[in-house]
PDB file of C-alpha atoms and ligand atoms in Angstrom:
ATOM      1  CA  UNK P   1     102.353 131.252  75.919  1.00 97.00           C
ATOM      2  CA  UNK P   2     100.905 130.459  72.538  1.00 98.00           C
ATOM      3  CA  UNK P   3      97.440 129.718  71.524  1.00 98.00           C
ATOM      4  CA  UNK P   4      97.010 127.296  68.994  1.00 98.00           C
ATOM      5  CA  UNK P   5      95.093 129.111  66.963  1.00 98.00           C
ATOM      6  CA  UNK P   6      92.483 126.665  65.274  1.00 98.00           C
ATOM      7  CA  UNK P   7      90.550 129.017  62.979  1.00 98.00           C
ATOM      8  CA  UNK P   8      93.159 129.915  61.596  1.00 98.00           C
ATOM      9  CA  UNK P   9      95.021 126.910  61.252  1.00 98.00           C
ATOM     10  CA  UNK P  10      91.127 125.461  59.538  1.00 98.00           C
ATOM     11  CA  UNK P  11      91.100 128.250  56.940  1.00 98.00           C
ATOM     12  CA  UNK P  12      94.696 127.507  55.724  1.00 98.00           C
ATOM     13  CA  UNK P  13      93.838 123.703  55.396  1.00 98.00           C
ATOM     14  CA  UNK P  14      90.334 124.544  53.853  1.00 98.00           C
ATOM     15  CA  UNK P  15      92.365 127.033  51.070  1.00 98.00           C
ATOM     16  CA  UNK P  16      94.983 124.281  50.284  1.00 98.00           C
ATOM     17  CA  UNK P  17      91.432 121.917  49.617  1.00 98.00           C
ATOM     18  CA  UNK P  18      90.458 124.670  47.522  1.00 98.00           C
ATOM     19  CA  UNK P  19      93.125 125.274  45.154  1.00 98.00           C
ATOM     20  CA  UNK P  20      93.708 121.519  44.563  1.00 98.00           C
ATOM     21  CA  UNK P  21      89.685 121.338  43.766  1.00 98.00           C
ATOM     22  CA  UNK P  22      90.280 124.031  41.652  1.00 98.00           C
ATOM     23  CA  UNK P  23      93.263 122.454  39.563  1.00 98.00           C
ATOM     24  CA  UNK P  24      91.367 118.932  39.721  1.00 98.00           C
ATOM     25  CA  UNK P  25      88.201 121.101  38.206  1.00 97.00           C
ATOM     26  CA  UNK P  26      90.751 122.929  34.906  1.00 98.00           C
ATOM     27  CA  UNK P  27      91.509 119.290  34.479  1.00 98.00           C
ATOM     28  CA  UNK P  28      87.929 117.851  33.852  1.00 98.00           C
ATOM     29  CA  UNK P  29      88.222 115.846  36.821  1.00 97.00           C
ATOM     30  CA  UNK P  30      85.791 114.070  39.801  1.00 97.00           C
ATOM     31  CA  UNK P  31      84.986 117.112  41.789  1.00 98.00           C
ATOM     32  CA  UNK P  32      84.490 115.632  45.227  1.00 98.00           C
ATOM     33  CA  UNK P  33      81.185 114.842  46.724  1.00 98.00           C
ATOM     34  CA  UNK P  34      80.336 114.430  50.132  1.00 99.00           C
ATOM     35  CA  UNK P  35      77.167 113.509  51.913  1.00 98.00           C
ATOM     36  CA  UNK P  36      75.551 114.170  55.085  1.00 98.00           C
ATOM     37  CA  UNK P  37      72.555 112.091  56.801  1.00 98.00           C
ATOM     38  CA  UNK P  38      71.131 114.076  59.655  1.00 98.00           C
ATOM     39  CA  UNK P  39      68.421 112.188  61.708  1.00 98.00           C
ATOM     40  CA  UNK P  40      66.535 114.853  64.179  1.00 98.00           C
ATOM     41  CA  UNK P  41      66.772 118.518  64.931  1.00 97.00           C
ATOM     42  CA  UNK P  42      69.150 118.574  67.784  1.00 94.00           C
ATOM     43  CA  UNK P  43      70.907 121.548  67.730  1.00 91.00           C
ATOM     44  CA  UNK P  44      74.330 120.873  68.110  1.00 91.00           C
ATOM     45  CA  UNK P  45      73.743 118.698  65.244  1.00 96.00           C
ATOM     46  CA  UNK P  46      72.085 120.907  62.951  1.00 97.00           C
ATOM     47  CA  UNK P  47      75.310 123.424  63.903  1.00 94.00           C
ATOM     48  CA  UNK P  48      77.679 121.012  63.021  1.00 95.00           C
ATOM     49  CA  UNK P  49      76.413 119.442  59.527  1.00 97.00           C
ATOM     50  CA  UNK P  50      75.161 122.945  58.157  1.00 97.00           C
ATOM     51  CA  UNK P  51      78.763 123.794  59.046  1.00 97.00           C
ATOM     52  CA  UNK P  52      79.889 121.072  57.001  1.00 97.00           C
ATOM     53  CA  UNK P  53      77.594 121.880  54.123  1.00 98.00           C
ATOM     54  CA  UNK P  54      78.607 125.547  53.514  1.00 98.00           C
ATOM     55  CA  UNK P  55      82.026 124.348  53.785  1.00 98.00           C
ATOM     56  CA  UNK P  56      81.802 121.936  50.779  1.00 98.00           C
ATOM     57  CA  UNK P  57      80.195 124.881  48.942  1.00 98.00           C
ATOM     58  CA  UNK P  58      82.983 127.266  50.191  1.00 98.00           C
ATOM     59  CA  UNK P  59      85.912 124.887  48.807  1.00 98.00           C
ATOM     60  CA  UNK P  60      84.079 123.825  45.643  1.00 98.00           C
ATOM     61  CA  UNK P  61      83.082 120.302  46.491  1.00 98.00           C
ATOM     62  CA  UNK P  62      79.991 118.959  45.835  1.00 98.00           C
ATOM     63  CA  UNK P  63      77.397 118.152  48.665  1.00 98.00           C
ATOM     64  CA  UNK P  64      74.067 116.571  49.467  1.00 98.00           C
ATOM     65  CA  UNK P  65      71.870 116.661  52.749  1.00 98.00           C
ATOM     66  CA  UNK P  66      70.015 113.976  53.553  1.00 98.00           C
ATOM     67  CA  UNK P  67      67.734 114.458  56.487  1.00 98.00           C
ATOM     68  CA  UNK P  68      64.832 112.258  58.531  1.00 98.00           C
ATOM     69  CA  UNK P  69      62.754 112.869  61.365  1.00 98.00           C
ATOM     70  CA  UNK P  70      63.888 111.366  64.416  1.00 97.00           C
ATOM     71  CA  UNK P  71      61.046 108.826  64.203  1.00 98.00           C
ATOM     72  CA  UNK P  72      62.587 107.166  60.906  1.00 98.00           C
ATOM     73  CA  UNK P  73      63.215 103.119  61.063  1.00 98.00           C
ATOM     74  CA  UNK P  74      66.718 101.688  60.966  1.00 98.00           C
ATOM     75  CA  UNK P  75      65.825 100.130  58.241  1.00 98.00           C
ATOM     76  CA  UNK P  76      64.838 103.084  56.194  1.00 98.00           C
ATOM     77  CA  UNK P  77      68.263 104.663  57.385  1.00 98.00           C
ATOM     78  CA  UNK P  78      70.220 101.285  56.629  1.00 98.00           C
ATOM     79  CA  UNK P  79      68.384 101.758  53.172  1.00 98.00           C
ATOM     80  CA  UNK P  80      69.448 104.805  52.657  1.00 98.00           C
ATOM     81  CA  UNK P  81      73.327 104.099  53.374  1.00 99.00           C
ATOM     82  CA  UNK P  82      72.993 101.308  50.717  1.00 98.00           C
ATOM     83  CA  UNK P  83      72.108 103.871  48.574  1.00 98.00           C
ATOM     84  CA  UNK P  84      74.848 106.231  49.065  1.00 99.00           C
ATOM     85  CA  UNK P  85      77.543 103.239  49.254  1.00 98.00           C
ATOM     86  CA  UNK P  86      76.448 102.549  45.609  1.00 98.00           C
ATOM     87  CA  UNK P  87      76.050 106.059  44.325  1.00 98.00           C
ATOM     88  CA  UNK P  88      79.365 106.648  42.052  1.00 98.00           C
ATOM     89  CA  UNK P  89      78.828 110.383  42.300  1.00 98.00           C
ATOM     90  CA  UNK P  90      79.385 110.346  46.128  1.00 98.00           C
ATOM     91  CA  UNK P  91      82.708 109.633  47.481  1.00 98.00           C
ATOM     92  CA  UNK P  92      82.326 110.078  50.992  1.00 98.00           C
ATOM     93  CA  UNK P  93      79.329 110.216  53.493  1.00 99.00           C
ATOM     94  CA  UNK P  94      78.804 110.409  57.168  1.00 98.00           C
ATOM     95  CA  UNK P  95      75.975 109.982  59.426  1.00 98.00           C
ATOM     96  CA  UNK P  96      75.883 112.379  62.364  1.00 98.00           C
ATOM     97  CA  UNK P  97      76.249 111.149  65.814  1.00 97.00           C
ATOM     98  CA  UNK P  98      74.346 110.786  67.991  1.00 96.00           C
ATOM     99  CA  UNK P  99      71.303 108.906  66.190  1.00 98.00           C
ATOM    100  CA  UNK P 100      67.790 108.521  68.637  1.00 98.00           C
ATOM    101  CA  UNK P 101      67.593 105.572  70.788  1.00 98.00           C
ATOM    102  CA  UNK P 102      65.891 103.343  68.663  1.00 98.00           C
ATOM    103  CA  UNK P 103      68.445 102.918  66.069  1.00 98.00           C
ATOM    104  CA  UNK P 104      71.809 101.064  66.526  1.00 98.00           C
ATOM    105  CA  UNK P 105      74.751 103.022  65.973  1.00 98.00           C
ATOM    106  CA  UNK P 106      77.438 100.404  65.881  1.00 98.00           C
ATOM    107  CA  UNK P 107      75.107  98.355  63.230  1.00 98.00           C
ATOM    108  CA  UNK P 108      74.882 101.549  61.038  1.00 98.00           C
ATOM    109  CA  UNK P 109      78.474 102.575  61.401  1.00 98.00           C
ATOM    110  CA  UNK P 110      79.384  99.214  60.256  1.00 98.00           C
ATOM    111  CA  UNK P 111      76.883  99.042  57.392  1.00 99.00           C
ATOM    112  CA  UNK P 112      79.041 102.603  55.890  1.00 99.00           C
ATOM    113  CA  UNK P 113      81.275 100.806  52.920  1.00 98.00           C
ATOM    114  CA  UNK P 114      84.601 101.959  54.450  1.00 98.00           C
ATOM    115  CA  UNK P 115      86.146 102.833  51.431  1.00 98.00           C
ATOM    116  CA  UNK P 116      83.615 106.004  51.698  1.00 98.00           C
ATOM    117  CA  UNK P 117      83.599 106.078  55.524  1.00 98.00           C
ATOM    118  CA  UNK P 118      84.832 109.494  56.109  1.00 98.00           C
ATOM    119  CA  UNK P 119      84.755 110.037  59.428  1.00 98.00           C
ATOM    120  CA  UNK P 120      86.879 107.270  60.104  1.00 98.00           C
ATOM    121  CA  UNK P 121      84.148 105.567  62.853  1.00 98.00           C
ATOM    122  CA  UNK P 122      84.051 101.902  60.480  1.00 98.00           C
ATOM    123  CA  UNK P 123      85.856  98.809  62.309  1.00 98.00           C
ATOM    124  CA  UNK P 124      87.893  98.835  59.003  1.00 98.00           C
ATOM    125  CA  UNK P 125      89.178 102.113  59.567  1.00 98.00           C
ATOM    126  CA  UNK P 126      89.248 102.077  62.953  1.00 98.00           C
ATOM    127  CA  UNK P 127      91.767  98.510  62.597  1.00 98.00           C
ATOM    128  CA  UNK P 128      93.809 100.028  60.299  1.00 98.00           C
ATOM    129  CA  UNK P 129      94.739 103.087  61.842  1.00 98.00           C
ATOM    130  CA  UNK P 130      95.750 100.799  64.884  1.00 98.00           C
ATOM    131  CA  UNK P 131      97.798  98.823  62.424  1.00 98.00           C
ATOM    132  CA  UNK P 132      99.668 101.481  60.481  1.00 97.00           C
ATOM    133  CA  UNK P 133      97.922 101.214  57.442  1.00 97.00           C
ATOM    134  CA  UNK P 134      96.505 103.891  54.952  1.00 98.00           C
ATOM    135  CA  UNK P 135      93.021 104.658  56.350  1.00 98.00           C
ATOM    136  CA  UNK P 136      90.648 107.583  57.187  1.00 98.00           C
ATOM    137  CA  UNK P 137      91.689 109.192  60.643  1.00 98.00           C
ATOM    138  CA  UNK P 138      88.679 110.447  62.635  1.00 98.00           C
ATOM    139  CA  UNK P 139      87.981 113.851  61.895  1.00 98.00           C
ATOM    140  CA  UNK P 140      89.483 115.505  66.289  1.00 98.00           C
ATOM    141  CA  UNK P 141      92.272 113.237  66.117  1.00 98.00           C
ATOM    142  CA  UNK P 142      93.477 114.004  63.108  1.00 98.00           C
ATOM    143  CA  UNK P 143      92.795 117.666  63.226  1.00 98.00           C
ATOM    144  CA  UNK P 144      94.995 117.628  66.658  1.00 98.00           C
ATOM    145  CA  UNK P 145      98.088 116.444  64.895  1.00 98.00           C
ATOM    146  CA  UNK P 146      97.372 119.343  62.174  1.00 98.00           C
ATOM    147  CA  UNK P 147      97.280 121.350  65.345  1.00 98.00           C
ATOM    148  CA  UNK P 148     100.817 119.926  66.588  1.00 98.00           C
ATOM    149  CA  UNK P 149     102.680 119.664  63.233  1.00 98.00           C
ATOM    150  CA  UNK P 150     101.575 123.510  61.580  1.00 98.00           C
ATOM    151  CA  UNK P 151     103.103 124.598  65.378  1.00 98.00           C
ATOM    152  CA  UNK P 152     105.838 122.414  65.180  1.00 98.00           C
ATOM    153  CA  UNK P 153     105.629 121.443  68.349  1.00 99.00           C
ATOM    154  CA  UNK P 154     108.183 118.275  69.499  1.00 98.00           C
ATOM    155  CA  UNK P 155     106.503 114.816  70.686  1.00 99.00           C
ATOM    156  CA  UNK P 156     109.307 112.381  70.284  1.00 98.00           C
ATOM    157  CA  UNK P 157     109.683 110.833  73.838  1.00 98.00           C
ATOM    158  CA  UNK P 158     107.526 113.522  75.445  1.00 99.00           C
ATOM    159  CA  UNK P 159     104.816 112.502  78.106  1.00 99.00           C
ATOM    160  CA  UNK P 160     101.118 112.336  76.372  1.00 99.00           C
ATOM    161  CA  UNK P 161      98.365 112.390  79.001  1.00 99.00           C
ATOM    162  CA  UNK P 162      94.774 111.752  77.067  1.00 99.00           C
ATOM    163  CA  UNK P 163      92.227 112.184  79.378  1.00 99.00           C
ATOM    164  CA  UNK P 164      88.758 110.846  77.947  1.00 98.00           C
ATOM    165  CA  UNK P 165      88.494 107.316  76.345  1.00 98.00           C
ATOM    166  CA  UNK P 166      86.072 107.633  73.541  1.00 98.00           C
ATOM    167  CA  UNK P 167      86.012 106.000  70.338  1.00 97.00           C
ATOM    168  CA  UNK P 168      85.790 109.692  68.713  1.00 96.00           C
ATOM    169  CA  UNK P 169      88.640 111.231  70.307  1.00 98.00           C
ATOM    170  CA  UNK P 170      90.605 109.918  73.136  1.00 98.00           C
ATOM    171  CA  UNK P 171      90.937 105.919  72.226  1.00 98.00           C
ATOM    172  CA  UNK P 172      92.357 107.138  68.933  1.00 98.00           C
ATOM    173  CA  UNK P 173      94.007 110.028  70.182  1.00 98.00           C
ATOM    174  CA  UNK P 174      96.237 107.622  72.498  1.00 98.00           C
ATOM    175  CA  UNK P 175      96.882 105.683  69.604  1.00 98.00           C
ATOM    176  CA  UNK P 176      98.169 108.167  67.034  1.00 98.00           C
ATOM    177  CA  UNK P 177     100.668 109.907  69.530  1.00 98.00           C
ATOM    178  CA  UNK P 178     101.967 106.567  70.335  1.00 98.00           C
ATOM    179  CA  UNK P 179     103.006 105.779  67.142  1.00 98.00           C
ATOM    180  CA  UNK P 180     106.521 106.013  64.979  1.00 98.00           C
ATOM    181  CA  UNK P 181     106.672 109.385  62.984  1.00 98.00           C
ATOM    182  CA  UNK P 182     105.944 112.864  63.745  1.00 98.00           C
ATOM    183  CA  UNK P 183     103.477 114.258  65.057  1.00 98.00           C
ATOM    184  CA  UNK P 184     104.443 110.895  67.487  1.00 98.00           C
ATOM    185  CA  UNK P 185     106.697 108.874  69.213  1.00 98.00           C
ATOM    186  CA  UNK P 186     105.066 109.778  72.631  1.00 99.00           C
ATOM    187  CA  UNK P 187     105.371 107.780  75.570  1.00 99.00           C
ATOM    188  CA  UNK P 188     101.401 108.199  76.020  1.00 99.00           C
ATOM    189  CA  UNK P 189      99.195 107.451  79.248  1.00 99.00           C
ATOM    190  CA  UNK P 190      95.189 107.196  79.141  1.00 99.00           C
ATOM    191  CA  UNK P 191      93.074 108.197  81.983  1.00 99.00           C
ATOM    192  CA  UNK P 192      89.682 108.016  82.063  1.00 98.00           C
ATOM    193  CA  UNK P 193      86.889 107.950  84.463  1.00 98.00           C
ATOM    194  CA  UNK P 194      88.495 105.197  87.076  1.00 98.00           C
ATOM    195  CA  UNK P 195      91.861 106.724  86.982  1.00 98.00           C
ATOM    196  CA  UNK P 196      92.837 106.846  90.229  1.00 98.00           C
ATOM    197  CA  UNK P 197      94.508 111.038  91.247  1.00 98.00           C
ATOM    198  CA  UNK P 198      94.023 112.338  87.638  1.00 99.00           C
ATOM    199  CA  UNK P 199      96.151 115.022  88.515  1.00 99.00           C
ATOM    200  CA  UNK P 200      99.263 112.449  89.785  1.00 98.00           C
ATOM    201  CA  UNK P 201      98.814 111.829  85.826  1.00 99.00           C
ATOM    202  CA  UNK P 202      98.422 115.313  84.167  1.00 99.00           C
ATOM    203  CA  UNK P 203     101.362 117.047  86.292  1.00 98.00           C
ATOM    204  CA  UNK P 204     103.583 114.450  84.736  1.00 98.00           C
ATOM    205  CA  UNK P 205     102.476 115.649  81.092  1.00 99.00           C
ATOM    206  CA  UNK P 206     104.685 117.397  78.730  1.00 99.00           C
ATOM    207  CA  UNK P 207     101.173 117.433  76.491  1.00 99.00           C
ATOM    208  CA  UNK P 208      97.810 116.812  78.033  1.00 99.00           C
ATOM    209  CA  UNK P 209      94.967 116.234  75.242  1.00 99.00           C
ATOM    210  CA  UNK P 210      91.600 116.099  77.135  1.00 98.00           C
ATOM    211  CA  UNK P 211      88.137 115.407  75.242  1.00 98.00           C
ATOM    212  CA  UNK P 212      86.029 114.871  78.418  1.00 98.00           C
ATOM    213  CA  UNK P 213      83.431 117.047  78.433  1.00 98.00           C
ATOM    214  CA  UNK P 214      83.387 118.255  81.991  1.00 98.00           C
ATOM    215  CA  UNK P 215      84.354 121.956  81.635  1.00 98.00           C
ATOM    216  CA  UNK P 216      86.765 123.219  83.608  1.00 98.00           C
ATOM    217  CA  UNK P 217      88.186 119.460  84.611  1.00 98.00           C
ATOM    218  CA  UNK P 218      92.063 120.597  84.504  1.00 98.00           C
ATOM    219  CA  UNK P 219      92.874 123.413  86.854  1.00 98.00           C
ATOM    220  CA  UNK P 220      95.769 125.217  86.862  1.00 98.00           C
ATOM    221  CA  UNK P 221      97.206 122.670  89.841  1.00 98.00           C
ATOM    222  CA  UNK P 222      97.384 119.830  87.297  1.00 99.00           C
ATOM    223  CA  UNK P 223      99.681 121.851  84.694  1.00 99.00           C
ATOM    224  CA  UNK P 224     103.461 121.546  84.895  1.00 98.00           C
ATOM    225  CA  UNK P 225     104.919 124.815  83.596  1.00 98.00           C
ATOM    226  CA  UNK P 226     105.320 124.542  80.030  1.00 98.00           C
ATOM    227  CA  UNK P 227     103.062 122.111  79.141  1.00 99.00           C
ATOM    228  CA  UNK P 228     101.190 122.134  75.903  1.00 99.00           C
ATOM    229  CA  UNK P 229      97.309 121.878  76.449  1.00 99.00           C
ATOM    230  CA  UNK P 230      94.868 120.871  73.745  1.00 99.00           C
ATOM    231  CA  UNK P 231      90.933 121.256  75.299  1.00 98.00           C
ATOM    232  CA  UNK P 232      88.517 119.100  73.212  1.00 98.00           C
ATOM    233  CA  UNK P 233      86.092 120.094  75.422  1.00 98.00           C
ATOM    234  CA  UNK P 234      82.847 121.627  73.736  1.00 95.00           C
ATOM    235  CA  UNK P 235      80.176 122.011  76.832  1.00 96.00           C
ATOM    236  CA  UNK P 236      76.908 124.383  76.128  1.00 94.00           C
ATOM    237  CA  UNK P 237      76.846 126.576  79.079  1.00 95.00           C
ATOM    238  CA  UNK P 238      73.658 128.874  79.566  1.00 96.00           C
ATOM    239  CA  UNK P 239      74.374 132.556  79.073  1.00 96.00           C
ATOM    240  CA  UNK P 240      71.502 134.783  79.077  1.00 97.00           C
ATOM    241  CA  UNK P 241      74.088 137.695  77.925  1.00 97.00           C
ATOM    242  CA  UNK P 242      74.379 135.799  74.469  1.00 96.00           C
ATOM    243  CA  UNK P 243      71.766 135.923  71.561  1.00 95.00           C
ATOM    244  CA  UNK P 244      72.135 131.759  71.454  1.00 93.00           C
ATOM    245  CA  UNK P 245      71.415 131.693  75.102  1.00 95.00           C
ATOM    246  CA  UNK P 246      74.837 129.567  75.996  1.00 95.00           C
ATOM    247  CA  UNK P 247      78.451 129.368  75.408  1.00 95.00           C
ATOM    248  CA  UNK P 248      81.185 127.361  74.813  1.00 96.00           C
ATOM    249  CA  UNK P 249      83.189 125.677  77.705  1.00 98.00           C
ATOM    250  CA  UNK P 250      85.929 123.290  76.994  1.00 98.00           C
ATOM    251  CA  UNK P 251      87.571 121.044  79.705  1.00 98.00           C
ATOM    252  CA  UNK P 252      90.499 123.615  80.687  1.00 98.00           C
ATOM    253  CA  UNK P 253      90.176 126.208  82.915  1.00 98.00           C
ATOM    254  CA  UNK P 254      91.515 128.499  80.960  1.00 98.00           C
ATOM    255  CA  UNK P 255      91.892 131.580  82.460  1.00 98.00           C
ATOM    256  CA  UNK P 256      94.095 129.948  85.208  1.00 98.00           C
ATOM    257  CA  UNK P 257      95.543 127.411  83.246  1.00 98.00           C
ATOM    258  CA  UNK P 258      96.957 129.170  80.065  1.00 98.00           C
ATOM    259  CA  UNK P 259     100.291 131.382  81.940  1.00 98.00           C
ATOM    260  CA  UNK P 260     101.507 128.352  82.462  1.00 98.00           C
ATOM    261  CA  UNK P 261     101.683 126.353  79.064  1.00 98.00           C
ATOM    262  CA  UNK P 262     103.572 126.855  76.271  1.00 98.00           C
ATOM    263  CA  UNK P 263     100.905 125.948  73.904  1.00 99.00           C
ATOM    264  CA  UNK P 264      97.303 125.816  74.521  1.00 99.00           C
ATOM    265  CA  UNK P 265      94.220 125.866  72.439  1.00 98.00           C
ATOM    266  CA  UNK P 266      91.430 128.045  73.524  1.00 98.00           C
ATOM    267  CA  UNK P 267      87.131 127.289  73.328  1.00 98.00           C
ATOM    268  CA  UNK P 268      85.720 127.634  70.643  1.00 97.00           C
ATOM    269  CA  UNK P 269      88.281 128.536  68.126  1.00 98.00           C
ATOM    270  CA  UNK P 270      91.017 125.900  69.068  1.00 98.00           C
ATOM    271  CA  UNK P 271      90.033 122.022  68.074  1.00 98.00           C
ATOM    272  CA  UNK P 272      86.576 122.608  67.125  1.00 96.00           C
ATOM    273  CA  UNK P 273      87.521 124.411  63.488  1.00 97.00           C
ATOM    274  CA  UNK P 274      90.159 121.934  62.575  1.00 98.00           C
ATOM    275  CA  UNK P 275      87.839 118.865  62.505  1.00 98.00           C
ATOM    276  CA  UNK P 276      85.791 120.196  59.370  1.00 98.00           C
ATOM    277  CA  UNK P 277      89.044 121.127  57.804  1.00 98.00           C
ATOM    278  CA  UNK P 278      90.040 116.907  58.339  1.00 98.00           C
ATOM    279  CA  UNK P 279      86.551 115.836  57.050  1.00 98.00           C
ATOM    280  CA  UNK P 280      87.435 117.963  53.839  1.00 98.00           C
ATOM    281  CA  UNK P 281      90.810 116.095  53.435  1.00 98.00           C
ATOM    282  CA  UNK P 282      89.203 112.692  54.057  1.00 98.00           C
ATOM    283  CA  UNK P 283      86.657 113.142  51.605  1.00 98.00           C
ATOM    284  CA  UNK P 284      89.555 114.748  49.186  1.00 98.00           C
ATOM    285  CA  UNK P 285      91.580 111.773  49.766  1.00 98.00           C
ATOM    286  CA  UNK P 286      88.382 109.573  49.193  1.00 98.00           C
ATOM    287  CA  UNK P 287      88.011 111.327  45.647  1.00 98.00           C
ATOM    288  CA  UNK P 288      91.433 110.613  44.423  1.00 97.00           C
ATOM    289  CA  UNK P 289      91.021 106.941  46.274  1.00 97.00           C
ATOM    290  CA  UNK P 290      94.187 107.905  48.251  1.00 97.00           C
ATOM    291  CA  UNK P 291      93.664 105.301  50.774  1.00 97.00           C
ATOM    292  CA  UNK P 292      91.863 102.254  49.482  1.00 97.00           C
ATOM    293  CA  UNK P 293      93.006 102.351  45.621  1.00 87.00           C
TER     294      UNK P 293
HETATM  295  N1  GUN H 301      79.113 113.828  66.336  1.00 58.24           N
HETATM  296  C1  GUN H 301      80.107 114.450  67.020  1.00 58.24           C
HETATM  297  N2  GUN H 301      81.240 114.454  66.280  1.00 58.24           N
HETATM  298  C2  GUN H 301      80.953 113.836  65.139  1.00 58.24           C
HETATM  299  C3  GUN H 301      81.726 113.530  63.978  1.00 58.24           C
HETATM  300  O1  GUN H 301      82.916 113.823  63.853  1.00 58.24           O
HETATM  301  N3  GUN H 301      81.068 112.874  62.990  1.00 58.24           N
HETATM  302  C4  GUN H 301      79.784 112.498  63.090  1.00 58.24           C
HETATM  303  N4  GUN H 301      79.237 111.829  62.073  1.00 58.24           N
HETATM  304  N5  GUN H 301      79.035 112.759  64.149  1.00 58.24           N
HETATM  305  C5  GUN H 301      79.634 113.422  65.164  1.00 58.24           C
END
């Protein structure tokens, strides 16, 4: 057994980011800017976007936080991603999910000028993915087939079994491994929450890819032997034994699961690390207008 070691695999992406900056920089050219709207103080949130932050600062991008109360107006925030769309010295901005009740996420996702849509969440994006064209790949997805190409593990004609069918992960998850190409070419099935025997499904898998959030969902009973398991799973867990007061728990039971794969990622230190490394490249690629021109 392997484990698919995400950290790692993060700070070798985030290094080849920072050499390019640095050659783009001896140049005299556009170092790349990315922004960050955070709406609220949920913690997860604040985690993640601080992350992202001292990671722009670590590879030599530039960055900007923008952040509101959890009380501000759509408006304000629909304002304020006019703004940014204009702003020539940003190339790339997201807006943390999820936003408070009151505000429409589809209607602010959609109001994010794709060309600087980052994350990938924009119809635009979202459409051209599913049609083969250049676009931004959402930030799991994308750092999954990192995950499966720097391994070089096969997926031509394998089984795929995605469990979870979210827009972030397992919708375009399904899609990707589907495709021509490599990391691809799977013959790919999508369960979600009416699938009928989930584990009928995942014993089948050659490579099960589940972004649930139900830790410890896939037992060691739904693994064929040398399977390759990814675990998107990112569950807070009280621990009173921890400083934070919780853990980490991904989908997989791992400790019963893992003698039996070939490959699997473990929680935290598997998925979670890669997707910063794939907001980097977007915003990268968004710099040099890789994708729209
Ligand atoms: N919330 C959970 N994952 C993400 C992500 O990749 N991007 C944004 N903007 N919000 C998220």
């Amino acid at each position: 057994m392997t484990l698919l070691d995400g950290k790692k695999t993060s700070e070798a992406i985030q290094n080849e980011i920072a050499a390019e900056v640095a050659a783009i920089k001896a140049k005299g050219g556009k170092i790349p800017h990315l922004a960050a709207v955070l709406v609220g103080n949920d913690g997860g949130s604040v985690t993640y976007v601080t992350n992202k932050v001292a990671t722009c600062e670590r590879i030599g991008f530039g960055s900007s936080l923008i952040r509101y109360e959890d009380t501000v107006t759509e408006e304000e925030l629909l304002n304020k991603i006019k703004e940014l769309n204009e702003d020539e010295e940003v190339d790339g901005f997201i807006v943390q999910l999820p936003l408070p009740k009151h505000i429409d996420t589809e209607k602010v996702i959609e109001a994010i000028d794709p060309k600087k849509d980052v994350d990938g969440f924009h119809p635009t994006n979202v459409g051209r993915m599913v049609a083969g064209l250049p676009a931004y790949l959402p930030a799991t997805p994308a750092g999954i087939l990192q995950l499966l190409q720097r391994y070089e593990i096969d997926t031509k004609g394998k089984h795929c079994v995605v469990v979870g069918r979210s827009n972030i992960v397992g919708t375009p998850m399904s899609i990707l491994m589907a495709k021509g190409g490599y990391p691809g070419n799977a013959t790919v099935t999508l369960c979600h929450r009416n699938t009928v025997d989930l584990a009928y499904h995942t014993r089948q898998a050659d490579i099960i890819i589940v972004a649930v959030g139900q830790p410890g969902l896939i037992t060691a009973d739904m693994v064929k032997e040398g399977a390759v398991v990814i675990d998107v799973g990112t569950t807070r867990v009280p621990d009173a034994s921890r400083k934070s007061g919780f853990r980490l728990r991904g989908d997989v039971d791992f400790d019963n699961v893992a003698e039996k794969c070939s490959y699997i990622t473990p929680v935290p230190g598997g998925v979670g690390p890669l997707t910063i490394a794939m907001l980097m490249t977007n915003t990268l690629r968004a710099s040099k207008k890789e994708v729209y021109g």
